[in-house]
Amino acid sequence: MPELLRTPPLIATPLVTHVVGSRVIVYETITSTNDRALRLGGDGTVIVAEMQTAGRGRHGRAWHSKPGMGLYFSVAFDRPTEGLAFAAPLAVHDALASVVDTKIKWPNDVLIDGKKICGVLVEARQGRTVVGIGINVHHRVEDFPDDLRARATSIEAATGVHIDRGELLRDVLTQLDERVVAIRDGNIEQVFNEWAESCGVVGRRLRCASCEGTVQFIAADGALVIQSADGLKRVMLGEIVELEGR
Ligand code: BTN
């Protein structure tokens, strides 16, 4: 059983939300908050960890979870909830709006000055959906492994601003709750449109997976529809690389 955190609570003031944060459980060390949330469930339960020993990212990659430096948390939803992959990066973007202007990189990375500060991993199992969010808050360049230093940064490294992790967590959860309520009220299109607009890829030339061409539109499931030399292609997974021209 992972160890519960005994130090003062991360979130100092109560959350005012409808779904997200029905319960907040903070662990000292855990394998992965996504694993715990998938196992435990409870609609809106938030699992936070000071440190993950097996944090994971998309495409089977590891997510480095240095203690005290970042925010590593997951929210469980007991029924299949569409649109979390759109809602989560928007929540992070909006929660940081008063501090710094972030960009969403399709599909759901959050960047400052072209470097990643946040990743999102949505997983589903047996009717339960979990959204896991990792945010680099206080990391210094040397806190990242060599191979990530050119591509990753933290809020503090990029802006010089030391923000309180608990306050940021509360703000992200509040923003996420707003979108989850909108989605459950049947307004997924509004969340999708906001996300698609923020990605800023329509009309851009890029390479993704083995496909190269100009993005025509983003389909309702989040896939890029790309005009390539071989015709229209749908790309659902992969890392995009922007190319010159349109
Ligand atoms: C990515 O960009 O590849 C997604 C990274 C997601 C990392 C978070 S940290 C909290 C949660 N628990 C995990 O094991 N992964 C997610």
PDB file of N, CA and C and ligand atoms in Angstrom, residues 30-35 47 49 52 54-65 71-75 108-110 116 118-123 130-135 239, ligand 1:
ATOM      1  N   ILE A  30       4.391   6.779  -4.999  1.00  0.00           N
ATOM      2  CA  ILE A  30       3.443   5.847  -5.611  1.00  0.00           C
ATOM      3  C   ILE A  30       4.048   5.414  -6.939  1.00  0.00           C
ATOM      4  N   THR A  31       3.609   4.307  -7.491  1.00  0.00           N
ATOM      5  CA  THR A  31       4.160   3.932  -8.801  1.00  0.00           C
ATOM      6  C   THR A  31       3.696   4.944  -9.846  1.00  0.00           C
ATOM      7  N   SER A  32       2.372   5.051 -10.017  1.00  0.00           N
ATOM      8  CA  SER A  32       1.816   5.987 -10.993  1.00  0.00           C
ATOM      9  C   SER A  32       0.432   6.403 -10.491  1.00  0.00           C
ATOM     10  N   THR A  33       0.170   7.700 -10.497  1.00  0.00           N
ATOM     11  CA  THR A  33      -1.164   8.155 -10.037  1.00  0.00           C
ATOM     12  C   THR A  33      -2.260   7.627 -10.966  1.00  0.00           C
ATOM     13  N   ASN A  34      -1.924   7.415 -12.250  1.00  0.00           N
ATOM     14  CA  ASN A  34      -2.930   6.850 -13.163  1.00  0.00           C
ATOM     15  C   ASN A  34      -3.321   5.440 -12.716  1.00  0.00           C
ATOM     16  N   ASP A  35      -2.314   4.633 -12.340  1.00  0.00           N
ATOM     17  CA  ASP A  35      -2.594   3.264 -11.886  1.00  0.00           C
ATOM     18  C   ASP A  35      -3.536   3.289 -10.694  1.00  0.00           C
ATOM     19  N   ILE A  47      -6.031  11.770  -7.376  1.00  0.00           N
ATOM     20  CA  ILE A  47      -4.872  11.131  -6.751  1.00  0.00           C
ATOM     21  C   ILE A  47      -3.653  11.987  -7.071  1.00  0.00           C
ATOM     22  N   ALA A  49       0.565  12.663  -6.192  1.00  0.00           N
ATOM     23  CA  ALA A  49       1.768  12.067  -5.597  1.00  0.00           C
ATOM     24  C   ALA A  49       2.898  13.081  -5.588  1.00  0.00           C
ATOM     25  N   GLN A  52       6.548   9.793  -8.231  1.00  0.00           N
ATOM     26  CA  GLN A  52       6.104   8.538  -8.852  1.00  0.00           C
ATOM     27  C   GLN A  52       7.351   7.724  -9.198  1.00  0.00           C
ATOM     28  N   ALA A  54       7.073   5.002 -11.190  1.00  0.00           N
ATOM     29  CA  ALA A  54       6.862   4.465 -12.541  1.00  0.00           C
ATOM     30  C   ALA A  54       5.840   5.331 -13.272  1.00  0.00           C
ATOM     31  N   GLY A  55       6.045   6.660 -13.196  1.00  0.00           N
ATOM     32  CA  GLY A  55       5.166   7.578 -13.926  1.00  0.00           C
ATOM     33  C   GLY A  55       5.305   7.306 -15.413  1.00  0.00           C
ATOM     34  N   ARG A  56       4.203   7.324 -16.127  1.00  0.00           N
ATOM     35  CA  ARG A  56       4.315   7.027 -17.555  1.00  0.00           C
ATOM     36  C   ARG A  56       3.656   8.113 -18.403  1.00  0.00           C
ATOM     37  N   GLY A  57       4.180   8.207 -19.634  1.00  0.00           N
ATOM     38  CA  GLY A  57       3.648   9.174 -20.578  1.00  0.00           C
ATOM     39  C   GLY A  57       3.031   8.464 -21.759  1.00  0.00           C
ATOM     40  N   ARG A  58       2.727   9.227 -22.790  1.00  0.00           N
ATOM     41  CA  ARG A  58       2.158   8.629 -23.992  1.00  0.00           C
ATOM     42  C   ARG A  58       3.249   7.855 -24.728  1.00  0.00           C
ATOM     43  N   HIS A  59       2.825   7.006 -25.642  1.00  0.00           N
ATOM     44  CA  HIS A  59       3.731   6.197 -26.466  1.00  0.00           C
ATOM     45  C   HIS A  59       4.683   5.353 -25.634  1.00  0.00           C
ATOM     46  N   GLY A  60       4.227   4.925 -24.438  1.00  0.00           N
ATOM     47  CA  GLY A  60       5.033   4.036 -23.606  1.00  0.00           C
ATOM     48  C   GLY A  60       6.266   4.687 -23.000  1.00  0.00           C
ATOM     49  N   ARG A  61       6.316   6.009 -23.030  1.00  0.00           N
ATOM     50  CA  ARG A  61       7.497   6.686 -22.476  1.00  0.00           C
ATOM     51  C   ARG A  61       7.357   6.842 -20.961  1.00  0.00           C
ATOM     52  N   ALA A  62       8.496   7.070 -20.302  1.00  0.00           N
ATOM     53  CA  ALA A  62       8.456   7.308 -18.845  1.00  0.00           C
ATOM     54  C   ALA A  62       8.197   8.792 -18.605  1.00  0.00           C
ATOM     55  N   TRP A  63       7.577   9.095 -17.461  1.00  0.00           N
ATOM     56  CA  TRP A  63       7.408  10.499 -17.075  1.00  0.00           C
ATOM     57  C   TRP A  63       8.237  10.714 -15.812  1.00  0.00           C
ATOM     58  N   HIS A  64       9.252  11.560 -15.914  1.00  0.00           N
ATOM     59  CA  HIS A  64      10.150  11.782 -14.778  1.00  0.00           C
ATOM     60  C   HIS A  64       9.441  12.618 -13.720  1.00  0.00           C
ATOM     61  N   SER A  65       9.431  12.097 -12.506  1.00  0.00           N
ATOM     62  CA  SER A  65       8.604  12.715 -11.459  1.00  0.00           C
ATOM     63  C   SER A  65       9.477  13.053 -10.259  1.00  0.00           C
ATOM     64  N   LEU A  71       3.972  18.738 -10.377  1.00  0.00           N
ATOM     65  CA  LEU A  71       2.664  18.245  -9.942  1.00  0.00           C
ATOM     66  C   LEU A  71       2.386  16.987 -10.739  1.00  0.00           C
ATOM     67  N   TYR A  72       2.069  15.906 -10.036  1.00  0.00           N
ATOM     68  CA  TYR A  72       1.774  14.630 -10.682  1.00  0.00           C
ATOM     69  C   TYR A  72       0.440  14.169 -10.123  1.00  0.00           C
ATOM     70  N   PHE A  73      -0.592  14.187 -10.936  1.00  0.00           N
ATOM     71  CA  PHE A  73      -1.910  13.841 -10.403  1.00  0.00           C
ATOM     72  C   PHE A  73      -2.813  13.262 -11.495  1.00  0.00           C
ATOM     73  N   SER A  74      -3.836  12.546 -11.032  1.00  0.00           N
ATOM     74  CA  SER A  74      -4.797  11.924 -11.943  1.00  0.00           C
ATOM     75  C   SER A  74      -6.195  12.108 -11.378  1.00  0.00           C
ATOM     76  N   VAL A  75      -7.156  12.208 -12.278  1.00  0.00           N
ATOM     77  CA  VAL A  75      -8.558  12.314 -11.862  1.00  0.00           C
ATOM     78  C   VAL A  75      -9.316  11.133 -12.458  1.00  0.00           C
ATOM     79  N   ASN A 108      -1.984  17.211 -26.808  1.00  0.00           N
ATOM     80  CA  ASN A 108      -2.279  17.789 -25.491  1.00  0.00           C
ATOM     81  C   ASN A 108      -1.059  18.107 -24.644  1.00  0.00           C
ATOM     82  N   ASP A 109       0.033  18.451 -25.296  1.00  0.00           N
ATOM     83  CA  ASP A 109       1.176  18.967 -24.534  1.00  0.00           C
ATOM     84  C   ASP A 109       0.944  20.462 -24.294  1.00  0.00           C
ATOM     85  N   VAL A 110       1.473  20.958 -23.191  1.00  0.00           N
ATOM     86  CA  VAL A 110       1.417  22.405 -22.954  1.00  0.00           C
ATOM     87  C   VAL A 110       2.857  22.918 -22.950  1.00  0.00           C
ATOM     88  N   LYS A 116       8.219  21.887 -23.524  1.00  0.00           N
ATOM     89  CA  LYS A 116       7.096  21.249 -22.832  1.00  0.00           C
ATOM     90  C   LYS A 116       7.166  21.452 -21.318  1.00  0.00           C
ATOM     91  N   CYS A 118       4.079  20.441 -19.644  1.00  0.00           N
ATOM     92  CA  CYS A 118       2.974  19.604 -19.148  1.00  0.00           C
ATOM     93  C   CYS A 118       2.600  18.545 -20.169  1.00  0.00           C
ATOM     94  N   GLY A 119       2.327  17.347 -19.679  1.00  0.00           N
ATOM     95  CA  GLY A 119       1.839  16.265 -20.529  1.00  0.00           C
ATOM     96  C   GLY A 119       0.579  15.668 -19.921  1.00  0.00           C
ATOM     97  N   VAL A 120      -0.231  15.081 -20.790  1.00  0.00           N
ATOM     98  CA  VAL A 120      -1.536  14.537 -20.380  1.00  0.00           C
ATOM     99  C   VAL A 120      -1.648  13.104 -20.889  1.00  0.00           C
ATOM    100  N   LEU A 121      -2.093  12.212 -20.029  1.00  0.00           N
ATOM    101  CA  LEU A 121      -2.284  10.815 -20.428  1.00  0.00           C
ATOM    102  C   LEU A 121      -3.675  10.359 -20.003  1.00  0.00           C
ATOM    103  N   VAL A 122      -4.523  10.080 -21.005  1.00  0.00           N
ATOM    104  CA  VAL A 122      -5.879   9.598 -20.717  1.00  0.00           C
ATOM    105  C   VAL A 122      -5.889   8.086 -20.915  1.00  0.00           C
ATOM    106  N   GLU A 123      -6.392   7.372 -19.919  1.00  0.00           N
ATOM    107  CA  GLU A 123      -6.464   5.911 -20.019  1.00  0.00           C
ATOM    108  C   GLU A 123      -7.852   5.461 -19.545  1.00  0.00           C
ATOM    109  N   VAL A 130      -9.540   7.757 -16.759  1.00  0.00           N
ATOM    110  CA  VAL A 130      -8.636   8.516 -15.890  1.00  0.00           C
ATOM    111  C   VAL A 130      -7.849   9.499 -16.749  1.00  0.00           C
ATOM    112  N   VAL A 131      -7.748  10.737 -16.267  1.00  0.00           N
ATOM    113  CA  VAL A 131      -6.855  11.684 -16.936  1.00  0.00           C
ATOM    114  C   VAL A 131      -5.711  11.994 -15.989  1.00  0.00           C
ATOM    115  N   GLY A 132      -4.505  11.736 -16.472  1.00  0.00           N
ATOM    116  CA  GLY A 132      -3.303  11.988 -15.674  1.00  0.00           C
ATOM    117  C   GLY A 132      -2.589  13.216 -16.219  1.00  0.00           C
ATOM    118  N   ILE A 133      -2.154  14.077 -15.311  1.00  0.00           N
ATOM    119  CA  ILE A 133      -1.522  15.331 -15.731  1.00  0.00           C
ATOM    120  C   ILE A 133      -0.192  15.484 -14.986  1.00  0.00           C
ATOM    121  N   GLY A 134       0.848  15.733 -15.736  1.00  0.00           N
ATOM    122  CA  GLY A 134       2.154  15.993 -15.137  1.00  0.00           C
ATOM    123  C   GLY A 134       2.584  17.402 -15.514  1.00  0.00           C
ATOM    124  N   ILE A 135       2.943  18.218 -14.518  1.00  0.00           N
ATOM    125  CA  ILE A 135       3.352  19.607 -14.795  1.00  0.00           C
ATOM    126  C   ILE A 135       4.729  19.853 -14.174  1.00  0.00           C
ATOM    127  N   GLU A 239       3.939  12.498 -32.685  1.00  0.00           N
ATOM    128  CA  GLU A 239       4.520  13.786 -32.293  1.00  0.00           C
ATOM    129  C   GLU A 239       4.571  14.640 -33.548  1.00  0.00           C
TER     130      GLU A 239
HETATM  131  C1  BTN B   1       2.976  12.648 -21.920  1.00  0.00           C
HETATM  132  O1  BTN B   1       3.194  13.801 -22.239  1.00  0.00           O
HETATM  133  O2  BTN B   1       3.570  11.712 -22.467  1.00  0.00           O
HETATM  134  C2  BTN B   1       1.973  12.364 -20.827  1.00  0.00           C
HETATM  135  C3  BTN B   1       2.573  12.486 -19.463  1.00  0.00           C
HETATM  136  C4  BTN B   1       1.587  12.240 -18.338  1.00  0.00           C
HETATM  137  C5  BTN B   1       2.264  12.205 -16.988  1.00  0.00           C
HETATM  138  C6  BTN B   1       1.291  12.153 -15.855  1.00  0.00           C
HETATM  139  S1  BTN B   1       2.056  12.414 -14.298  1.00  0.00           S
HETATM  140  C7  BTN B   1       0.598  11.953 -13.488  1.00  0.00           C
HETATM  141  C8  BTN B   1       0.008  10.789 -14.256  1.00  0.00           C
HETATM  142  N1  BTN B   1       0.548   9.527 -13.812  1.00  0.00           N
HETATM  143  C9  BTN B   1       1.270   8.934 -14.762  1.00  0.00           C
HETATM  144  O3  BTN B   1       1.857   7.847 -14.644  1.00  0.00           O
HETATM  145  N2  BTN B   1       1.271   9.677 -15.871  1.00  0.00           N
HETATM  146  C10 BTN B   1       0.488  10.873 -15.712  1.00  0.00           C
END
